[in-house]
CSV table of C-alpha atoms in Angstrom, one decimal:
chain,number,residue,atom,x,y,z
A,1,MET,CA,5.9,47.4,36.9
A,2,LYS,CA,6.8,44.9,39.5
A,3,ILE,CA,5.8,42.0,37.2
A,4,HIS,CA,8.0,43.4,34.4
A,5,MET,CA,10.9,43.8,36.8
A,6,LEU,CA,10.5,40.3,38.1
A,7,ALA,CA,10.4,38.9,34.6
A,8,ALA,CA,13.6,40.8,33.7
A,9,ALA,CA,15.3,39.5,36.8
A,10,THR,CA,14.3,35.9,36.1
A,11,LEU,CA,15.6,36.1,32.5
A,12,ALA,CA,18.9,37.6,33.8
A,13,MET,CA,19.3,34.8,36.3
A,14,LEU,CA,18.6,32.1,33.6
A,15,ALA,CA,21.2,33.7,31.3
A,16,ALA,CA,23.7,33.8,34.1
A,17,ALA,CA,23.1,30.2,34.8
A,18,GLY,CA,23.7,29.3,31.2
A,19,VAL,CA,20.2,28.2,30.5
A,20,HIS,CA,19.1,28.8,26.9
A,21,ALA,CA,15.9,28.2,25.1
A,22,ALA,CA,15.9,25.2,22.8
A,23,PRO,CA,15.8,26.1,19.2
A,24,PRO,CA,12.5,25.3,17.4
A,25,GLU,CA,12.4,21.9,15.9
A,26,GLN,CA,12.9,22.0,12.1
A,27,ALA,CA,9.7,21.3,10.2
A,28,PRO,CA,9.6,17.8,8.5
A,29,HIS,CA,9.3,19.3,5.0
A,30,ALA,CA,12.3,21.5,5.6
A,31,ARG,CA,14.4,18.5,6.6
A,32,VAL,CA,13.3,16.6,3.5
A,33,LEU,CA,14.1,19.6,1.2
A,34,GLN,CA,17.6,19.6,2.7
A,35,LEU,CA,18.2,16.3,1.0
A,36,ASP,CA,18.1,18.1,-2.4
A,37,SER,CA,21.9,18.2,-2.7
A,38,ASN,CA,22.1,19.5,-6.2
A,39,SER,CA,19.2,22.1,-5.7
A,40,ASP,CA,17.3,20.9,-8.7
A,41,GLY,CA,14.0,21.1,-6.8
A,42,VAL,CA,13.5,17.3,-6.7
A,43,ILE,CA,14.9,14.4,-4.6
A,44,ASP,CA,16.3,11.4,-6.5
A,45,ARG,CA,17.0,8.0,-5.2
A,46,THR,CA,20.6,8.7,-4.3
A,47,GLU,CA,19.7,11.8,-2.3
A,48,ALA,CA,16.9,9.9,-0.6
A,49,ALA,CA,19.5,7.5,0.7
A,50,ALA,CA,20.4,10.1,3.4
A,51,SER,CA,17.0,9.4,5.0
A,52,THR,CA,16.3,5.8,5.9
A,53,ARG,CA,12.5,6.4,6.2
A,54,LEU,CA,12.2,8.3,2.9
A,55,ALA,CA,14.4,5.7,1.1
A,56,ALA,CA,12.2,2.9,2.3
A,57,ARG,CA,9.1,4.7,0.9
A,58,PHE,CA,10.6,6.0,-2.2
A,59,ASP,CA,8.8,3.8,-4.8
A,60,ASP,CA,5.5,4.3,-3.1
A,61,LEU,CA,5.8,8.0,-3.1
A,62,ASP,CA,7.1,8.3,-6.6
A,63,ALA,CA,3.7,8.7,-8.2
A,64,ASN,CA,4.9,9.5,-11.7
A,65,GLY,CA,7.6,6.9,-11.7
A,66,ASP,CA,10.3,9.2,-12.9
A,67,GLY,CA,12.8,8.3,-10.2
A,68,ARG,CA,12.4,11.6,-8.5
A,69,LEU,CA,10.3,12.9,-5.6
A,70,GLN,CA,8.8,16.2,-6.3
A,71,ARG,CA,7.0,18.8,-4.2
A,72,GLY,CA,3.5,17.3,-4.7
A,73,GLU,CA,4.7,13.8,-4.0
A,74,LEU,CA,6.4,14.9,-0.8
A,75,ARG,CA,3.2,16.6,0.3
A,76,GLY,CA,1.6,13.2,-0.1
A,77,ALA,CA,4.4,11.8,2.1
A,78,ARG,CA,3.7,14.2,4.9
A,79,LYS,CA,0.0,13.7,4.8
A,80,GLY,CA,0.4,9.9,4.6
A,81,HIS,CA,2.1,9.5,8.0
A,82,GLY,CA,0.1,7.1,10.2
A,83,PRO,CA,0.2,6.5,13.9
A,84,ARG,CA,3.6,5.6,15.3
A,85,GLY,CA,4.2,1.9,15.3
A,86,GLY,CA,1.2,1.4,13.0
A,87,HIS,CA,1.0,-1.0,10.1
A,88,ARG,CA,3.1,0.2,7.2
A,89,GLY,CA,0.6,-1.0,4.7
A,90,GLY,CA,-1.2,2.3,5.0
A,91,HIS,CA,1.7,3.9,3.0
A,92,ARG,CA,1.5,1.4,0.2
A,93,HIS,CA,-0.2,3.6,-2.3
A,94,ALA,CA,0.7,7.0,-1.0
A,95,GLY,CA,2.2,8.0,-4.4
A,96,ILE,CA,-1.0,7.2,-6.3
A,97,ASP,CA,-3.1,9.0,-3.6
A,98,ALA,CA,-1.1,12.2,-4.3
A,99,LEU,CA,-3.0,12.3,-7.6
A,100,ALA,CA,-6.3,12.8,-5.7
A,101,ARG,CA,-5.7,16.5,-5.9
A,102,LEU,CA,-6.5,16.3,-9.6
A,103,ASP,CA,-10.0,15.2,-8.7
A,104,THR,CA,-11.3,18.7,-8.4
A,105,ASP,CA,-15.0,17.9,-8.4
A,106,GLY,CA,-14.6,15.3,-5.6
A,107,ASP,CA,-16.4,12.4,-7.3
A,108,GLY,CA,-13.6,10.0,-6.6
A,109,ARG,CA,-12.5,9.8,-10.3
A,110,ILE,CA,-10.3,11.8,-12.6
A,111,SER,CA,-11.7,12.9,-15.9
A,112,ARG,CA,-9.9,14.1,-19.1
A,113,GLY,CA,-11.2,17.6,-18.4
A,114,GLU,CA,-9.6,17.6,-14.9
A,115,LEU,CA,-6.3,16.4,-16.4
A,116,GLU,CA,-6.4,19.1,-19.1
A,117,ALA,CA,-7.2,21.7,-16.5
A,118,ALA,CA,-4.3,20.5,-14.3
A,119,ASN,CA,-1.9,20.5,-17.3
A,120,ALA,CA,-3.0,24.1,-18.2
A,121,ALA,CA,-2.4,25.3,-14.7
A,122,ARG,CA,1.0,23.6,-14.7
A,123,GLU,CA,1.9,25.3,-18.0
A,124,ALA,CA,0.8,28.6,-16.5
A,125,ARG,CA,3.0,28.2,-13.5
A,126,ALA,CA,5.9,27.2,-15.7
A,127,GLY,CA,5.4,30.3,-17.8
A,128,ALA,CA,5.3,32.5,-14.6
A,129,ASP,CA,8.5,30.9,-13.2
A,130,PRO,CA,10.6,29.6,-16.1
A,131,LYS,CA,13.7,29.2,-14.0
A,132,ARG,CA,11.9,26.9,-11.6
A,133,ALA,CA,10.4,24.9,-14.5
A,134,ALA,CA,13.9,24.5,-16.0
A,135,ARG,CA,15.3,23.4,-12.7
A,136,THR,CA,12.7,20.7,-12.1
A,137,GLY,CA,12.7,19.6,-15.7
A,138,HIS,CA,9.0,20.6,-15.9
A,139,ARG,CA,7.9,17.0,-15.0
A,140,ALA,CA,5.1,17.3,-12.4
A,141,ARG,CA,3.4,14.0,-13.3
A,142,PRO,CA,3.3,11.3,-15.9
A,143,ASP,CA,1.5,12.1,-19.1
A,144,LEU,CA,-1.8,10.7,-17.9
A,145,LEU,CA,-3.6,12.2,-20.8
A,146,ALA,CA,-1.5,10.3,-23.3
A,147,GLN,CA,-1.9,7.1,-21.2
A,148,PHE,CA,-5.6,7.7,-20.4
A,149,ASP,CA,-7.1,4.9,-22.6
A,150,ALA,CA,-4.5,2.4,-21.3
A,151,ILE,CA,-5.3,3.3,-17.7
A,152,ASP,CA,-9.1,3.4,-18.2
A,153,ARG,CA,-9.7,-0.3,-18.1
A,154,ASN,CA,-13.5,-0.1,-17.8
A,155,ARG,CA,-13.8,2.5,-20.6
A,156,ASP,CA,-16.0,4.8,-18.6
A,157,SER,CA,-13.8,7.8,-19.5
A,158,LEU,CA,-12.8,8.3,-15.8
A,159,LEU,CA,-9.7,7.2,-14.0
A,160,SER,CA,-10.3,5.5,-10.6
A,161,ARG,CA,-7.8,4.9,-7.8
A,162,GLY,CA,-7.8,1.2,-8.6
A,163,GLU,CA,-7.1,1.7,-12.3
A,164,LEU,CA,-4.3,4.1,-11.5
A,165,ARG,CA,-2.8,1.6,-9.0
A,166,SER,CA,-3.0,-1.3,-11.5
A,167,TRP,CA,-1.4,0.8,-14.2
A,168,SER,CA,1.3,1.9,-11.8
A,169,GLU,CA,2.1,-1.6,-10.8
A,170,ALA,CA,2.3,-2.7,-14.5
A,171,GLN,CA,4.8,0.1,-15.1
A,172,ARG,CA,7.0,-0.9,-12.1
A,173,PRO,CA,9.7,-2.8,-14.1
A,174,GLN,CA,10.1,0.1,-16.5
A,175,ARG,CA,10.4,2.5,-13.6
A,176,GLU,CA,12.9,0.4,-11.8
A,177,ALA,CA,15.0,0.1,-14.9
A,178,GLU,CA,15.0,3.9,-15.2
A,179,MET,CA,15.8,4.4,-11.6
A,180,GLN,CA,18.7,1.9,-11.8
A,181,ARG,CA,20.0,3.9,-14.8
A,182,ARG,CA,19.8,7.2,-12.9
A,183,PHE,CA,21.4,5.6,-9.8
A,184,ASP,CA,24.3,4.2,-12.0
A,185,GLU,CA,24.7,7.7,-13.6
A,186,ARG,CA,24.9,9.4,-10.2
A,187,PHE,CA,27.3,6.8,-8.8
A,188,SER,CA,29.6,7.0,-11.9
A,189,ALA,CA,29.6,10.8,-11.7
A,190,ALA,CA,30.8,10.6,-8.1
A,191,ASP,CA,33.3,7.9,-8.7
A,192,LEU,CA,36.1,10.3,-9.7
A,193,ASN,CA,38.9,7.7,-10.0
A,194,GLY,CA,36.7,5.1,-11.7
A,195,ASP,CA,37.4,2.3,-9.3
A,196,GLY,CA,33.8,1.4,-8.8
A,197,ARG,CA,33.8,2.5,-5.2
A,198,LEU,CA,33.3,5.9,-3.5
A,199,SER,CA,35.8,7.2,-1.0
A,200,ARG,CA,35.1,9.8,1.7
A,201,VAL,CA,36.7,12.4,-0.5
A,202,GLU,CA,34.5,11.5,-3.4
A,203,VAL,CA,31.4,11.5,-1.3
A,204,ASP,CA,32.3,14.8,0.3
A,205,GLU,CA,32.8,16.4,-3.1
A,206,LYS,CA,29.9,14.8,-5.1
A,207,MET,CA,27.4,13.6,-2.5
A,208,PRO,CA,27.8,16.0,0.5
A,209,ARG,CA,24.4,15.3,1.8
A,210,ILE,CA,25.3,11.7,2.7
A,211,ALA,CA,28.8,12.5,3.9
A,212,SER,CA,27.7,12.6,7.6
A,213,ARG,CA,26.3,9.1,7.2
A,214,PHE,CA,29.3,7.6,5.5
A,215,ALA,CA,30.2,5.3,8.4
A,216,TRP,CA,26.6,4.1,8.7
A,217,LEU,CA,26.4,3.3,5.0
A,218,ASP,CA,29.8,1.6,5.0
A,219,GLU,CA,28.4,-1.7,6.2
A,220,ASN,CA,31.6,-3.7,5.9
A,221,GLY,CA,33.8,-0.9,7.4
A,222,ASP,CA,36.3,-0.9,4.6
A,223,GLY,CA,36.4,2.9,4.2
A,224,VAL,CA,34.6,3.0,0.9
A,225,LEU,CA,31.0,2.8,-0.4
A,226,GLU,CA,30.2,0.2,-2.9
A,227,ARG,CA,27.0,0.3,-5.1
A,228,ASN,CA,25.2,-2.3,-2.9
A,229,GLU,CA,25.9,-0.2,0.2
A,230,LEU,CA,24.8,3.1,-1.2
A,231,ARG,CA,21.6,1.8,-3.0
A,232,PRO,CA,18.7,2.3,-0.6
A,233,GLN,CA,17.0,-0.9,0.6
A,234,ARG,CA,13.5,-1.5,-0.6
A,235,GLY,CA,10.9,-1.1,2.1
A,236,ARG,CA,9.0,-4.2,0.9
């Protein structure tokens, strides 16, 4: 009883002194998901601009090269964090490494059967939650089955990490062109007066997630964001 009374008295004293418990720190994945300004279930390059770290790793994490970071790719991002201050090279192939989850038998390779099983499971999830499938565009990964022969350079009917990495690098120009198209599309949609620049009002209305970083992104301090200021810098 005395212990309970003492605890109660201590809490009362702390409250009277204005001492409050610090709120729990927000989980990293929750912070990342907050970047999804249009609530479509994915984070595109423009949304990623609100996070300097995520923007720098965008291309490496975008395993399917569709210009969007999806849940599985973001899981790879969280697992891929190395020691603080460590060499950034460890993140170089984080996006490709997210595909390791498809290697269900753990032999270090991905077979056609494993891809077919993964696609079937994805279709089942989409059927169980059609609203989510429509929201995300039902694009969980590139069509590796359709590209299987092109990726399988040694013709052993298995996809290795090296083969996937080489294929991904070869696809980079196409991915970058598509991402540029999406960036231009988002920028144009936000540029309400068509002057090729984004004012604070336009950013507040069309890109609210980066509104709090407007001054930071406005490198020349002219009160508007131009394309070269808004486009995330490549982390290479």
